[in-house]
Coordinates of C-alpha atoms and ligand atoms in Angstrom, one line a residue:
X230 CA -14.7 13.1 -10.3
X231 CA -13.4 14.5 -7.1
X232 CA -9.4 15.4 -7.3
X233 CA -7.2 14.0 -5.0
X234 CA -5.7 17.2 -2.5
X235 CA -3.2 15.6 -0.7
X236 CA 0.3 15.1 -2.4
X237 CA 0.0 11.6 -4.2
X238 CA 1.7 8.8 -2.6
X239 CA 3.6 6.1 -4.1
X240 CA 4.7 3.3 -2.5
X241 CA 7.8 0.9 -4.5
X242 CA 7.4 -2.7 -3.7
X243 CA 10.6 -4.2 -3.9
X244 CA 9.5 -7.7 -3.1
X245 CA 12.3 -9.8 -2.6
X246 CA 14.9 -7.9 -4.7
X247 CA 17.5 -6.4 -5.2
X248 CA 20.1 -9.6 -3.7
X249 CA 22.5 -7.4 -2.3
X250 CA 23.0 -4.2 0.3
X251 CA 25.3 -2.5 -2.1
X252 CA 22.6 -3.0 -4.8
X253 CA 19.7 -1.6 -2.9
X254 CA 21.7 1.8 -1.5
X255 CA 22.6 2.2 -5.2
X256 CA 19.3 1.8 -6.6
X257 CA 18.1 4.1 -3.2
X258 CA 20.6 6.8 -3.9
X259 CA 20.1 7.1 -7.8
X260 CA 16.2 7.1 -7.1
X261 CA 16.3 9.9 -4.4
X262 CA 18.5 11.8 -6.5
X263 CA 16.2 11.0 -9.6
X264 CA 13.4 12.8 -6.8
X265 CA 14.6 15.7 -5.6
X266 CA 11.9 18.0 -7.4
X267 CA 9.1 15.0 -7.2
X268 CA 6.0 16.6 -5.8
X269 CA 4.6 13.1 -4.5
X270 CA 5.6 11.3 -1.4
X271 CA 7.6 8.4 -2.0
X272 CA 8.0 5.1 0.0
X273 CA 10.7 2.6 -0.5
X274 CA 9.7 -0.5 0.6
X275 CA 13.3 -3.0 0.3
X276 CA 13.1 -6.2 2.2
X277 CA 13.4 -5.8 5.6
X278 CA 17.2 -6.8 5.8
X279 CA 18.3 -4.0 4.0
X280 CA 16.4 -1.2 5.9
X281 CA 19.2 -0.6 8.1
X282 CA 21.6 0.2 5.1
X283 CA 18.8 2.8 3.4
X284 CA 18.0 4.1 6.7
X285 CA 21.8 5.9 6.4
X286 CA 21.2 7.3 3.1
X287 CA 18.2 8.6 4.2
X288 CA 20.5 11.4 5.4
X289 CA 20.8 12.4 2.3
X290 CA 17.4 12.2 0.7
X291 CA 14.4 14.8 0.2
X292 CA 12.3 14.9 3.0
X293 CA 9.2 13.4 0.8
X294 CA 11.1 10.0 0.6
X295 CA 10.4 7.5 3.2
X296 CA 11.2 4.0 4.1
X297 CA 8.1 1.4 4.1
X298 CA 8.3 -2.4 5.2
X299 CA 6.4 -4.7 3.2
X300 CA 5.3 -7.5 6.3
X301 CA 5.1 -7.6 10.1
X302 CA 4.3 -9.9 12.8
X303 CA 1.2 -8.1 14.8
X304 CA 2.8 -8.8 18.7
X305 CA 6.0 -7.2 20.1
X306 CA 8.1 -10.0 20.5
X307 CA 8.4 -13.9 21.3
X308 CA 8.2 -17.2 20.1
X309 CA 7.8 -16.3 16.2
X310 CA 10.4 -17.6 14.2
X311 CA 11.8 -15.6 10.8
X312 CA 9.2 -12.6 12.2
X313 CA 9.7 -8.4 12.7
X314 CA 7.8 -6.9 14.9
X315 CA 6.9 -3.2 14.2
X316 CA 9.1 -1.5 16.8
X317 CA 12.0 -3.5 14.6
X318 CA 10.9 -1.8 11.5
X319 CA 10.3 1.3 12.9
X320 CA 14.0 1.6 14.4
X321 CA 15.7 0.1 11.2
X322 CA 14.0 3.1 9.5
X323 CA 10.2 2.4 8.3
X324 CA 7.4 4.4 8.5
X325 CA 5.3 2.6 6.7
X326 CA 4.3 -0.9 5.9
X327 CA 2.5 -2.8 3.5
X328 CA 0.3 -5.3 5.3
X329 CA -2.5 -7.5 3.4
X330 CA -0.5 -7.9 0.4
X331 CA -1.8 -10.8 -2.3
X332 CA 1.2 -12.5 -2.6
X333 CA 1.3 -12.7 1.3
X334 CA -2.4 -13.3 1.6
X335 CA -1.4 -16.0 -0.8
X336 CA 0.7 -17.9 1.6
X337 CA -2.3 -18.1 4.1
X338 CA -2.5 -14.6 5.6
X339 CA -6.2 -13.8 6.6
X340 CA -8.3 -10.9 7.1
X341 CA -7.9 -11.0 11.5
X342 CA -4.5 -11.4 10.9
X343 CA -4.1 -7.9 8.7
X344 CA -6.2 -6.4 11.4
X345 CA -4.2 -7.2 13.7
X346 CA -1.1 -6.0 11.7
X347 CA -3.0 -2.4 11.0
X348 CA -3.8 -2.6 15.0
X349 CA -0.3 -3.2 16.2
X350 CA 1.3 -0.4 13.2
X351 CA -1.6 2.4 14.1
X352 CA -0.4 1.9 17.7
X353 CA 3.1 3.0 16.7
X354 CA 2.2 5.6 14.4
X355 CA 3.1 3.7 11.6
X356 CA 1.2 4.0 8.6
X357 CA -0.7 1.1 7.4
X358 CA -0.7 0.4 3.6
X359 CA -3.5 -2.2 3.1
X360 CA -4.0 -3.4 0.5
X361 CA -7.3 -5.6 -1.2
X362 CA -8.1 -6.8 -4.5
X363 CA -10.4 -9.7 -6.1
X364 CA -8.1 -12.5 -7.2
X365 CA -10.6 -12.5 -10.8
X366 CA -13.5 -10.4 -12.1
X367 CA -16.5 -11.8 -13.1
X368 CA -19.4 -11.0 -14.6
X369 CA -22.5 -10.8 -12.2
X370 CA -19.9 -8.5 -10.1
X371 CA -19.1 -10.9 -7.0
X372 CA -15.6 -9.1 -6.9
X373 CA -17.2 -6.5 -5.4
X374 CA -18.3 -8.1 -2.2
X375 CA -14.5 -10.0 -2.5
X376 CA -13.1 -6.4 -1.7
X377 CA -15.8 -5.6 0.8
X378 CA -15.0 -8.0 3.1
X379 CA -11.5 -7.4 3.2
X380 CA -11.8 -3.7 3.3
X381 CA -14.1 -4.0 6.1
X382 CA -12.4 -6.8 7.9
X383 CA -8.9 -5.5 7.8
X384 CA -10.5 -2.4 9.3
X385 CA -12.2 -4.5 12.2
X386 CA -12.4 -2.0 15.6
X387 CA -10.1 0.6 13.4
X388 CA -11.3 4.1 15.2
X389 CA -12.4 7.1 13.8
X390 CA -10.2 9.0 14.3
X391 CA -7.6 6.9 13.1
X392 CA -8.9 5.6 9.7
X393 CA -6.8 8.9 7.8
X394 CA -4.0 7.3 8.9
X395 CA -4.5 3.8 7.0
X396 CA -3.7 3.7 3.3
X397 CA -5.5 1.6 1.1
X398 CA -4.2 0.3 -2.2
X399 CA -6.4 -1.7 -4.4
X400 CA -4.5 -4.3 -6.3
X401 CA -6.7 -6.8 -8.3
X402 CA -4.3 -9.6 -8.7
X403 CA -5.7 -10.3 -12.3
X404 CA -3.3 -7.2 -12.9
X405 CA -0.5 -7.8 -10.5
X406 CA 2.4 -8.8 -12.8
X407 CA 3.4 -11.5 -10.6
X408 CA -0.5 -12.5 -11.0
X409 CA -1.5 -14.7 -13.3
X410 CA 0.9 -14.5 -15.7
X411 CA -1.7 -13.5 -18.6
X412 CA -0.1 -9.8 -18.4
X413 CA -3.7 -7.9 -17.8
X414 CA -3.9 -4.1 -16.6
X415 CA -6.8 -2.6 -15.0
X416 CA -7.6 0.5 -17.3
X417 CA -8.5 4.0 -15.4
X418 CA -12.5 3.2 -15.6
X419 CA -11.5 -0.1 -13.5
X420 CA -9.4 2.2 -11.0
X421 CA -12.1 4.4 -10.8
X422 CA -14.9 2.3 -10.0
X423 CA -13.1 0.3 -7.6
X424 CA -11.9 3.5 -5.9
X425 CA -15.4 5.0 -5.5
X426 CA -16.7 1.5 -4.1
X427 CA -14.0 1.7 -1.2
X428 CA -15.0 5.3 -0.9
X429 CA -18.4 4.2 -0.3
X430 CA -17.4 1.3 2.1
X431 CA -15.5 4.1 4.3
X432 CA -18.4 6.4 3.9
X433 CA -20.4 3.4 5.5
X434 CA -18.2 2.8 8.3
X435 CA -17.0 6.2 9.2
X436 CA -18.9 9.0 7.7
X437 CA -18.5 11.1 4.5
X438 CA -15.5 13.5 5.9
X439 CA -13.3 10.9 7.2
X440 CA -14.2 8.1 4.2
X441 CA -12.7 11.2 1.8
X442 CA -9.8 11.9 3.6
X443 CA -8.6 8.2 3.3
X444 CA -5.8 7.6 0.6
X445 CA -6.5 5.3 -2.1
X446 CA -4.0 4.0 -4.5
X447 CA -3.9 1.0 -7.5
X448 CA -1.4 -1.3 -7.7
X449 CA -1.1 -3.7 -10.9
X450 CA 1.7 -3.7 -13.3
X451 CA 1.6 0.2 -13.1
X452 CA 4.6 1.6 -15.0
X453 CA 6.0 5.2 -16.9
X454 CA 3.4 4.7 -19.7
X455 CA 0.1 3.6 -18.2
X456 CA 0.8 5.6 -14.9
X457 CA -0.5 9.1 -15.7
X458 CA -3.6 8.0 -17.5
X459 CA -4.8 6.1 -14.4
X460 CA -3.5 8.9 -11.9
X461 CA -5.8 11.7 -13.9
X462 CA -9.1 9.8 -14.8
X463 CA -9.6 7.4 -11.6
X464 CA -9.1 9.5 -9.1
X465 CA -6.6 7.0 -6.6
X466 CA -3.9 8.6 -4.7
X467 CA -1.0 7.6 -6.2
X468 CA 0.3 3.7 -6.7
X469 CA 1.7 0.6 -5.4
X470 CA 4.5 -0.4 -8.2
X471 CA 6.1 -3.6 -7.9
X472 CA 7.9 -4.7 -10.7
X473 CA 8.5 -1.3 -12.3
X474 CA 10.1 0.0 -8.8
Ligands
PGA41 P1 3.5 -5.1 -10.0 O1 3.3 -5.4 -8.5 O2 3.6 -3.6 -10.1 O3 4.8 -5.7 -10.4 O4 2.3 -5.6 -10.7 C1 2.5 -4.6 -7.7 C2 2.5 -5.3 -6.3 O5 2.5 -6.5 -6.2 O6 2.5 -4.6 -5.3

């Protein structure tokens, strides 16, 4: 199993909490002082309305914390009501967003429309964090082509040289604890696989050197106890944490 080299990356997924500013630059504060000696990079994601507040304590934190958005509207401006465009994020502070998510894709978001989010973020040297995942797996292995055609897709007209800059974060929503509700997690081997698949789609698409160069992380009711077992024996990146962020 090839080791990741690049520092791992993970990315917290506040979703739609906490319900105040003074809340999140708490829980900002006490995790980059919790981080000082962390050798990962790490990506707050709060909601958007409170990127402006963590942008100022920012001042304070190590340089390997960074602020992520967790949605964006692909165009620059206009008639889009209760949207952000990326240029918004980007001056309230992010450097990354999560586009592609389940429990956006959930609510209607399709495959051209994450393109177009990756498109619009790659133009503004944003980082993409894209993430796939089969809704269930089945037996004959259909999830497979599920997370083929979003991987390839999402990346629709993506360049060359500009597929290292998109992170991808596989997040089977069997084992996303907002999910189903049954409480699943993906073991290491299910990581694994999936990882080498997506390896193998990139390798398709853009060649062997580029596909490997491509972060890959899991995201599914990852927490303190299963996290280190999946990190070491699947090979992903780092992690997408909602619930446990
Ligand atoms: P979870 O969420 O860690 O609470 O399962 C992950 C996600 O939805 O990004």
């Amino acid at each position: 199993m090839k080791s990741p080299t690049r520092m791992p990356l993970v990315v917290a997924n506040w979703k739609m909490n906490p319900t105040t500013s003074e809340e999140a630059t708490r829980l900002f504060s006490a995790i980059s002082a919790s981080l000082k000696k962390t050798k990962a990079t790490v990506v707050v994601a709060p909601p958007a309305i409170f990127l402006g507040a963590l942008k100022q304590g920012m001042r304070k934190a190590p340089k390997h914390i960074a602020l992520g958005a967790q949605n964006v509207h692909p165009l620059e401006s206009g008639p889009h009501t209760g949207q952000l465009s990326v240029r918004m994020l980007y001056a309230s502070g992010a450097s990354y967003c999560i586009v592609g998510h389940s429990e956006c894709r959930a609510l209607g978001e399709s495959d051209a429309l994450v393109n177009a989010k990756v498109h619009a973020l790659l133009k503004s040297r944003m980082t993409p964090i894209l993430c796939v995942g089969e809704l269930e797996r089945d037996q004959s292995g259909k999830y497979y082509a599920v997370v083929e055609t979003q991987v390839r897709a999402s990346l629709h007209d993506v360049k060359k040289k500009d597929i290292e800059k998109v992170v991808i974060a596989y997040e089977p929503i069997w084992a996303i604890s907002s999910g189903d509700g049954k409480g699943r997690t993906a073991t290491p081997e299910d990581a694994h696989e999936m990882r080498l698949f997506i390896v193998k789609i990139l390798t398709d698409l853009y060649g062997r050197t580029m596909a490997e160069r491509v972060q890959i992380l899991y995201g599914g009711s990852v927490n303190e106890t299963n996290a280190e077992g999946i990190f070491t024996q699947s090979g992903v990146n780092g992690f997408l944490v909602g619930g446990a962020s």
